[in-house]
Amino acid sequence: NAGVTQTPKFQVLKTGQSMTLQCAQDMNHNSMYWYRQDPGMGLRLIYYSASEGTTDKGEVPNGYNVSRLNKREFSLRLESAAPSQTSVYFCASSLQGGIPNEQFFGPGTRLTVL
Amino acid sequence: DQQVKQNSPSLSVQEGRISILNCDYTNSMFDYFLWYKKYPAEGPTFLISISSIKDKNEDGRFTVFLNKSAKHLSLHIVPSQPGDSAVYFCAARESNTGNQFYFGTGTSLTVIP
């Protein structure tokens, strides 16, 4: 099992460009999450999907959209990138959203917006 | 406003001694607390968790203590090993959200051989 995979690993964008970060898990987990990690801020939840077909905003959703394509895949889209979105993005999944099972994290995507 | 705080950015401990990592929170609606460990260029990995109805949970070398009245939890690692050197994140779940987890800023632990 690959666990949680993220693509790409690194990306550089110019202000105003758009891109989609891809995430997939092969553990048959119900819930999936997108976080960003910034220096001195810890991890902050952007969006999550408790189950296939549902998505909800987290702590810092502005400037992002998400799609739960199927049970395996959860993508994060930046429509018009801004320098403030320079960060490391982590995708995670867990077995059941209502029970605080451990979250399994992907290796991260390091995004720089110039 | 940071609801989960880790006030020590870094900690150094001799191999074999105890490491104590601390975490404070402000939200009384948190019902579950977790600790994650993160190596550079990798995602966090789950270590141990505790429900708000308990005050201690132990798993091998790792023990988490919860003091609800003080809104404080700590992670004890005994004995510390060089492989424990990593960044440790404290996280908490808000009970009425089900999926909202709040993370602290992390503490970088260095275990000196």
PDB file of C-alpha atoms in Angstrom:
ATOM      1  CA  ASN A   1       0.000   0.000   0.000  1.00  0.00           C
ATOM      2  CA  ALA A   2       1.258   3.462  -0.894  1.00  0.00           C
ATOM      3  CA  GLY A   3      -0.789   5.134   1.879  1.00  0.00           C
ATOM      4  CA  VAL A   4      -1.434   8.798   1.056  1.00  0.00           C
ATOM      5  CA  THR A   5       0.219  10.149  -2.077  1.00  0.00           C
ATOM      6  CA  GLN A   6       0.448  13.763  -3.196  1.00  0.00           C
ATOM      7  CA  THR A   7       1.433  15.326  -6.480  1.00  0.00           C
ATOM      8  CA  PRO A   8       3.395  17.376  -7.246  1.00  0.00           C
ATOM      9  CA  LYS A   9       6.120  17.435  -4.581  1.00  0.00           C
ATOM     10  CA  PHE A  10       7.258  20.931  -5.520  1.00  0.00           C
ATOM     11  CA  GLN A  11       5.665  23.731  -7.508  1.00  0.00           C
ATOM     12  CA  VAL A  12       6.495  27.339  -8.306  1.00  0.00           C
ATOM     13  CA  LEU A  13       3.698  29.595  -9.534  1.00  0.00           C
ATOM     14  CA  LYS A  14       3.416  33.214 -10.518  1.00  0.00           C
ATOM     15  CA  THR A  15       0.808  35.395  -8.861  1.00  0.00           C
ATOM     16  CA  GLY A  16      -2.560  34.854 -10.535  1.00  0.00           C
ATOM     17  CA  GLN A  17      -1.810  31.430 -11.926  1.00  0.00           C
ATOM     18  CA  SER A  18      -3.997  28.483 -11.035  1.00  0.00           C
ATOM     19  CA  MET A  19      -3.158  24.924 -10.134  1.00  0.00           C
ATOM     20  CA  THR A  20      -4.586  21.787  -8.580  1.00  0.00           C
ATOM     21  CA  LEU A  21      -2.875  19.726  -5.910  1.00  0.00           C
ATOM     22  CA  GLN A  22      -3.742  16.070  -6.146  1.00  0.00           C
ATOM     23  CA  CYS A  23      -4.148  13.624  -3.272  1.00  0.00           C
ATOM     24  CA  ALA A  24      -5.036   9.945  -3.264  1.00  0.00           C
ATOM     25  CA  GLN A  25      -5.253   7.284  -0.559  1.00  0.00           C
ATOM     26  CA  ASP A  26      -5.468   3.533  -0.913  1.00  0.00           C
ATOM     27  CA  MET A  27      -6.531   2.678   2.638  1.00  0.00           C
ATOM     28  CA  ASN A  28     -10.301   2.821   1.995  1.00  0.00           C
ATOM     29  CA  HIS A  29     -10.587   5.746   4.400  1.00  0.00           C
ATOM     30  CA  ASN A  30     -13.790   7.735   4.592  1.00  0.00           C
ATOM     31  CA  SER A  31     -12.413  11.129   5.557  1.00  0.00           C
ATOM     32  CA  MET A  32      -9.815  13.277   3.848  1.00  0.00           C
ATOM     33  CA  TYR A  33      -8.243  16.617   4.765  1.00  0.00           C
ATOM     34  CA  TRP A  34      -6.094  19.407   3.373  1.00  0.00           C
ATOM     35  CA  TYR A  35      -3.754  21.320   5.690  1.00  0.00           C
ATOM     36  CA  ARG A  36      -1.167  24.008   5.179  1.00  0.00           C
ATOM     37  CA  GLN A  37       1.942  24.400   7.308  1.00  0.00           C
ATOM     38  CA  ASP A  38       3.578  27.769   7.718  1.00  0.00           C
ATOM     39  CA  PRO A  39       6.547  28.716   9.913  1.00  0.00           C
ATOM     40  CA  GLY A  40       5.386  29.524  13.437  1.00  0.00           C
ATOM     41  CA  MET A  41       1.780  28.572  12.650  1.00  0.00           C
ATOM     42  CA  GLY A  42       1.653  24.802  12.864  1.00  0.00           C
ATOM     43  CA  LEU A  43      -0.764  22.959  10.604  1.00  0.00           C
ATOM     44  CA  ARG A  44      -4.026  24.660   9.750  1.00  0.00           C
ATOM     45  CA  LEU A  45      -7.024  22.892   8.246  1.00  0.00           C
ATOM     46  CA  ILE A  46      -8.125  24.293   4.884  1.00  0.00           C
ATOM     47  CA  TYR A  47     -10.941  21.928   3.898  1.00  0.00           C
ATOM     48  CA  TYR A  48     -12.024  18.451   4.798  1.00  0.00           C
ATOM     49  CA  SER A  49     -14.327  15.791   3.431  1.00  0.00           C
ATOM     50  CA  ALA A  50     -16.002  13.600   6.031  1.00  0.00           C
ATOM     51  CA  SER A  51     -17.175  11.154   3.388  1.00  0.00           C
ATOM     52  CA  GLU A  52     -17.442  10.808  -0.360  1.00  0.00           C
ATOM     53  CA  GLY A  53     -19.687  13.528  -1.729  1.00  0.00           C
ATOM     54  CA  THR A  54     -19.294  15.975   1.156  1.00  0.00           C
ATOM     55  CA  THR A  55     -16.851  18.800   1.767  1.00  0.00           C
ATOM     56  CA  ASP A  56     -16.619  21.400   4.520  1.00  0.00           C
ATOM     57  CA  LYS A  57     -14.545  24.461   5.243  1.00  0.00           C
ATOM     58  CA  GLY A  58     -11.840  24.346   7.833  1.00  0.00           C
ATOM     59  CA  GLU A  59      -9.979  27.100   9.592  1.00  0.00           C
ATOM     60  CA  VAL A  60      -8.457  28.838   6.524  1.00  0.00           C
ATOM     61  CA  PRO A  61     -10.542  28.095   3.385  1.00  0.00           C
ATOM     62  CA  ASN A  62     -10.320  31.459   1.615  1.00  0.00           C
ATOM     63  CA  GLY A  63      -8.650  31.269  -1.800  1.00  0.00           C
ATOM     64  CA  TYR A  64      -9.099  27.509  -2.134  1.00  0.00           C
ATOM     65  CA  ASN A  65     -11.603  25.059  -3.559  1.00  0.00           C
ATOM     66  CA  VAL A  66     -11.744  21.299  -3.166  1.00  0.00           C
ATOM     67  CA  SER A  67     -13.233  18.316  -4.951  1.00  0.00           C
ATOM     68  CA  ARG A  68     -13.815  14.866  -3.506  1.00  0.00           C
ATOM     69  CA  LEU A  69     -13.645  13.084  -6.814  1.00  0.00           C
ATOM     70  CA  ASN A  70     -14.324   9.656  -5.340  1.00  0.00           C
ATOM     71  CA  LYS A  71     -13.514   7.827  -2.126  1.00  0.00           C
ATOM     72  CA  ARG A  72      -9.813   7.703  -2.993  1.00  0.00           C
ATOM     73  CA  GLU A  73      -9.124  11.187  -4.304  1.00  0.00           C
ATOM     74  CA  PHE A  74      -9.378  14.674  -2.834  1.00  0.00           C
ATOM     75  CA  SER A  75      -7.982  17.621  -4.780  1.00  0.00           C
ATOM     76  CA  LEU A  76      -7.212  21.177  -3.713  1.00  0.00           C
ATOM     77  CA  ARG A  77      -7.434  23.984  -6.266  1.00  0.00           C
ATOM     78  CA  LEU A  78      -5.933  27.457  -6.166  1.00  0.00           C
ATOM     79  CA  GLU A  79      -7.829  29.520  -8.752  1.00  0.00           C
ATOM     80  CA  SER A  80      -5.644  32.620  -8.571  1.00  0.00           C
ATOM     81  CA  ALA A  81      -2.501  32.039  -6.552  1.00  0.00           C
ATOM     82  CA  ALA A  82      -1.213  34.730  -4.207  1.00  0.00           C
ATOM     83  CA  PRO A  83       2.175  35.013  -2.432  1.00  0.00           C
ATOM     84  CA  SER A  84       0.330  34.448   0.886  1.00  0.00           C
ATOM     85  CA  GLN A  85      -0.411  30.918  -0.326  1.00  0.00           C
ATOM     86  CA  THR A  86       3.271  30.029  -0.316  1.00  0.00           C
ATOM     87  CA  SER A  87       3.315  27.099   2.088  1.00  0.00           C
ATOM     88  CA  VAL A  88       3.722  23.367   2.492  1.00  0.00           C
ATOM     89  CA  TYR A  89       0.443  21.571   1.833  1.00  0.00           C
ATOM     90  CA  PHE A  90      -0.385  18.248   3.439  1.00  0.00           C
ATOM     91  CA  CYS A  91      -3.197  15.908   2.566  1.00  0.00           C
ATOM     92  CA  ALA A  92      -4.397  13.426   5.179  1.00  0.00           C
ATOM     93  CA  SER A  93      -6.986  10.698   5.524  1.00  0.00           C
ATOM     94  CA  SER A  94      -8.666   8.870   8.383  1.00  0.00           C
ATOM     95  CA  LEU A  95     -10.929   5.894   8.690  1.00  0.00           C
ATOM     96  CA  GLN A  96     -13.975   7.490  10.269  1.00  0.00           C
ATOM     97  CA  GLY A  97     -14.519  11.203  10.482  1.00  0.00           C
ATOM     98  CA  GLY A  98     -16.733  11.148  13.529  1.00  0.00           C
ATOM     99  CA  ILE A  99     -14.235   9.275  15.647  1.00  0.00           C
ATOM    100  CA  PRO A 100     -10.837  10.903  16.103  1.00  0.00           C
ATOM    101  CA  ASN A 101      -8.884   8.093  14.558  1.00  0.00           C
ATOM    102  CA  GLU A 102      -5.350   8.900  13.681  1.00  0.00           C
ATOM    103  CA  GLN A 103      -4.868  10.781  10.463  1.00  0.00           C
ATOM    104  CA  PHE A 104      -2.407   9.463   7.910  1.00  0.00           C
ATOM    105  CA  PHE A 105      -0.512  12.207   6.140  1.00  0.00           C
ATOM    106  CA  GLY A 106       1.025  12.423   2.719  1.00  0.00           C
ATOM    107  CA  PRO A 107       4.615  13.671   2.196  1.00  0.00           C
ATOM    108  CA  GLY A 108       3.509  17.212   1.359  1.00  0.00           C
ATOM    109  CA  THR A 109       3.659  19.630  -1.566  1.00  0.00           C
ATOM    110  CA  ARG A 110       5.954  22.619  -1.246  1.00  0.00           C
ATOM    111  CA  LEU A 111       4.369  25.520  -3.123  1.00  0.00           C
ATOM    112  CA  THR A 112       6.023  28.859  -3.815  1.00  0.00           C
ATOM    113  CA  VAL A 113       4.027  31.727  -5.296  1.00  0.00           C
ATOM    114  CA  LEU A 114       6.142  34.534  -6.720  1.00  0.00           C
TER     115      LEU A 114
ATOM    116  CA  ASP B   1      -6.001  33.176  17.619  1.00  0.00           C
ATOM    117  CA  GLN B   2      -4.047  30.020  18.352  1.00  0.00           C
ATOM    118  CA  GLN B   3      -6.273  27.606  20.285  1.00  0.00           C
ATOM    119  CA  VAL B   4      -3.510  25.040  20.768  1.00  0.00           C
ATOM    120  CA  LYS B   5      -0.152  26.344  21.892  1.00  0.00           C
ATOM    121  CA  GLN B   6       3.250  24.784  22.208  1.00  0.00           C
ATOM    122  CA  ASN B   7       5.325  27.443  23.876  1.00  0.00           C
ATOM    123  CA  SER B   8       8.683  25.703  23.592  1.00  0.00           C
ATOM    124  CA  PRO B   9       9.936  25.790  19.999  1.00  0.00           C
ATOM    125  CA  SER B  10      12.806  23.457  20.830  1.00  0.00           C
ATOM    126  CA  LEU B  11      14.060  21.010  23.435  1.00  0.00           C
ATOM    127  CA  SER B  12      17.357  19.141  23.834  1.00  0.00           C
ATOM    128  CA  VAL B  13      17.673  16.010  25.958  1.00  0.00           C
ATOM    129  CA  GLN B  14      20.425  13.472  26.601  1.00  0.00           C
ATOM    130  CA  GLU B  15      19.877   9.964  25.317  1.00  0.00           C
ATOM    131  CA  GLY B  16      18.272   7.761  27.978  1.00  0.00           C
ATOM    132  CA  ARG B  17      16.729  10.671  29.872  1.00  0.00           C
ATOM    133  CA  ILE B  18      13.107  11.747  29.896  1.00  0.00           C
ATOM    134  CA  SER B  19      11.740  14.169  27.300  1.00  0.00           C
ATOM    135  CA  ILE B  20       8.710  16.218  28.326  1.00  0.00           C
ATOM    136  CA  LEU B  21       6.846  18.142  25.661  1.00  0.00           C
ATOM    137  CA  ASN B  22       4.091  20.495  26.705  1.00  0.00           C
ATOM    138  CA  CYS B  23       0.911  21.744  25.104  1.00  0.00           C
ATOM    139  CA  ASP B  24      -1.722  24.222  26.298  1.00  0.00           C
ATOM    140  CA  TYR B  25      -5.175  24.845  24.877  1.00  0.00           C
ATOM    141  CA  THR B  26      -7.901  27.393  25.322  1.00  0.00           C
ATOM    142  CA  ASN B  27     -11.045  25.740  23.946  1.00  0.00           C
ATOM    143  CA  SER B  28     -13.045  23.816  26.555  1.00  0.00           C
ATOM    144  CA  MET B  29     -14.953  22.086  23.723  1.00  0.00           C
ATOM    145  CA  PHE B  30     -11.925  19.996  22.764  1.00  0.00           C
ATOM    146  CA  ASP B  31     -12.713  16.354  23.475  1.00  0.00           C
ATOM    147  CA  TYR B  32      -9.757  14.500  22.006  1.00  0.00           C
ATOM    148  CA  PHE B  33      -6.054  15.221  21.895  1.00  0.00           C
ATOM    149  CA  LEU B  34      -3.385  13.691  19.695  1.00  0.00           C
ATOM    150  CA  TRP B  35       0.388  13.885  19.316  1.00  0.00           C
ATOM    151  CA  TYR B  36       2.123  13.625  15.965  1.00  0.00           C
ATOM    152  CA  LYS B  37       5.786  13.330  15.127  1.00  0.00           C
ATOM    153  CA  LYS B  38       7.307  14.825  11.993  1.00  0.00           C
ATOM    154  CA  TYR B  39      10.646  14.250  10.334  1.00  0.00           C
ATOM    155  CA  PRO B  40      11.976  16.757   7.765  1.00  0.00           C
ATOM    156  CA  ALA B  41      10.472  16.441   4.271  1.00  0.00           C
ATOM    157  CA  GLU B  42       7.874  13.937   5.502  1.00  0.00           C
ATOM    158  CA  GLY B  43       4.276  14.195   6.625  1.00  0.00           C
ATOM    159  CA  PRO B  44       3.394  13.939  10.331  1.00  0.00           C
ATOM    160  CA  THR B  45       2.845  10.472  11.758  1.00  0.00           C
ATOM    161  CA  PHE B  46       0.488   9.648  14.610  1.00  0.00           C
ATOM    162  CA  LEU B  47       2.030   8.829  17.984  1.00  0.00           C
ATOM    163  CA  ILE B  48      -0.548   8.669  20.722  1.00  0.00           C
ATOM    164  CA  SER B  49      -3.922  10.122  21.676  1.00  0.00           C
ATOM    165  CA  ILE B  50      -6.078  10.719  24.735  1.00  0.00           C
ATOM    166  CA  SER B  51      -9.760  11.314  25.283  1.00  0.00           C
ATOM    167  CA  SER B  52     -10.823  14.231  27.465  1.00  0.00           C
ATOM    168  CA  ILE B  53     -12.450  11.788  29.891  1.00  0.00           C
ATOM    169  CA  LYS B  54      -9.057  10.311  30.765  1.00  0.00           C
ATOM    170  CA  ASP B  55      -6.017  11.808  32.419  1.00  0.00           C
ATOM    171  CA  LYS B  56      -3.336   9.429  31.194  1.00  0.00           C
ATOM    172  CA  ASN B  57      -2.623   7.173  28.266  1.00  0.00           C
ATOM    173  CA  GLU B  58       0.479   5.069  27.834  1.00  0.00           C
ATOM    174  CA  ASP B  59       1.957   3.316  24.817  1.00  0.00           C
ATOM    175  CA  GLY B  60       5.395   1.867  25.262  1.00  0.00           C
ATOM    176  CA  ARG B  61       7.895   4.663  25.832  1.00  0.00           C
ATOM    177  CA  PHE B  62       5.255   7.320  25.240  1.00  0.00           C
ATOM    178  CA  THR B  63       2.812   8.604  27.849  1.00  0.00           C
ATOM    179  CA  VAL B  64       0.401  11.487  27.463  1.00  0.00           C
ATOM    180  CA  PHE B  65      -0.991  13.275  30.520  1.00  0.00           C
ATOM    181  CA  LEU B  66      -4.051  15.510  30.432  1.00  0.00           C
ATOM    182  CA  ASN B  67      -4.921  18.123  33.054  1.00  0.00           C
ATOM    183  CA  LYS B  68      -8.328  19.450  32.043  1.00  0.00           C
ATOM    184  CA  SER B  69      -8.595  22.013  34.801  1.00  0.00           C
ATOM    185  CA  ALA B  70      -5.334  23.583  33.650  1.00  0.00           C
ATOM    186  CA  LYS B  71      -6.094  22.972  29.955  1.00  0.00           C
ATOM    187  CA  HIS B  72      -2.674  21.404  29.659  1.00  0.00           C
ATOM    188  CA  LEU B  73      -1.308  18.185  28.259  1.00  0.00           C
ATOM    189  CA  SER B  74       2.171  16.770  28.094  1.00  0.00           C
ATOM    190  CA  LEU B  75       3.967  14.013  26.236  1.00  0.00           C
ATOM    191  CA  HIS B  76       6.616  12.048  28.127  1.00  0.00           C
ATOM    192  CA  ILE B  77       9.168   9.969  26.260  1.00  0.00           C
ATOM    193  CA  VAL B  78      11.161   7.583  28.438  1.00  0.00           C
ATOM    194  CA  PRO B  79      13.899   6.694  27.701  1.00  0.00           C
ATOM    195  CA  SER B  80      14.649   9.146  24.922  1.00  0.00           C
ATOM    196  CA  GLN B  81      16.487   7.791  21.891  1.00  0.00           C
ATOM    197  CA  PRO B  82      18.326   9.611  19.067  1.00  0.00           C
ATOM    198  CA  GLY B  83      15.648   8.397  16.623  1.00  0.00           C
ATOM    199  CA  ASP B  84      13.099  10.417  18.597  1.00  0.00           C
ATOM    200  CA  SER B  85      14.680  13.614  17.279  1.00  0.00           C
ATOM    201  CA  ALA B  86      11.877  15.237  15.279  1.00  0.00           C
ATOM    202  CA  VAL B  87       9.230  17.936  15.494  1.00  0.00           C
ATOM    203  CA  TYR B  88       6.283  17.020  17.718  1.00  0.00           C
ATOM    204  CA  PHE B  89       2.846  18.487  17.145  1.00  0.00           C
ATOM    205  CA  CYS B  90       0.004  18.533  19.619  1.00  0.00           C
ATOM    206  CA  ALA B  91      -3.499  18.479  18.063  1.00  0.00           C
ATOM    207  CA  ALA B  92      -7.021  18.751  19.440  1.00  0.00           C
ATOM    208  CA  ARG B  93     -10.483  18.024  18.106  1.00  0.00           C
ATOM    209  CA  GLU B  94     -13.476  20.222  18.792  1.00  0.00           C
ATOM    210  CA  SER B  95     -16.329  17.990  19.924  1.00  0.00           C
ATOM    211  CA  ASN B  96     -19.174  19.554  17.975  1.00  0.00           C
ATOM    212  CA  THR B  97     -17.359  19.568  14.642  1.00  0.00           C
ATOM    213  CA  GLY B  98     -16.270  15.959  14.332  1.00  0.00           C
ATOM    214  CA  ASN B  99     -13.523  16.691  11.864  1.00  0.00           C
ATOM    215  CA  GLN B 100     -11.960  19.997  12.858  1.00  0.00           C
ATOM    216  CA  PHE B 101      -8.521  19.414  14.255  1.00  0.00           C
ATOM    217  CA  TYR B 102      -6.385  22.248  15.588  1.00  0.00           C
ATOM    218  CA  PHE B 103      -2.628  21.856  15.689  1.00  0.00           C
ATOM    219  CA  GLY B 104      -0.003  23.542  17.795  1.00  0.00           C
ATOM    220  CA  THR B 105       3.093  25.124  16.274  1.00  0.00           C
ATOM    221  CA  GLY B 106       5.343  22.198  17.146  1.00  0.00           C
ATOM    222  CA  THR B 107       8.353  21.523  19.368  1.00  0.00           C
ATOM    223  CA  SER B 108      11.614  20.408  17.820  1.00  0.00           C
ATOM    224  CA  LEU B 109      13.159  17.681  19.992  1.00  0.00           C
ATOM    225  CA  THR B 110      16.843  16.842  19.737  1.00  0.00           C
ATOM    226  CA  VAL B 111      18.078  13.770  21.582  1.00  0.00           C
ATOM    227  CA  ILE B 112      21.829  13.969  22.079  1.00  0.00           C
ATOM    228  CA  PRO B 113      23.685  10.619  21.952  1.00  0.00           C
TER     229      PRO B 113
END
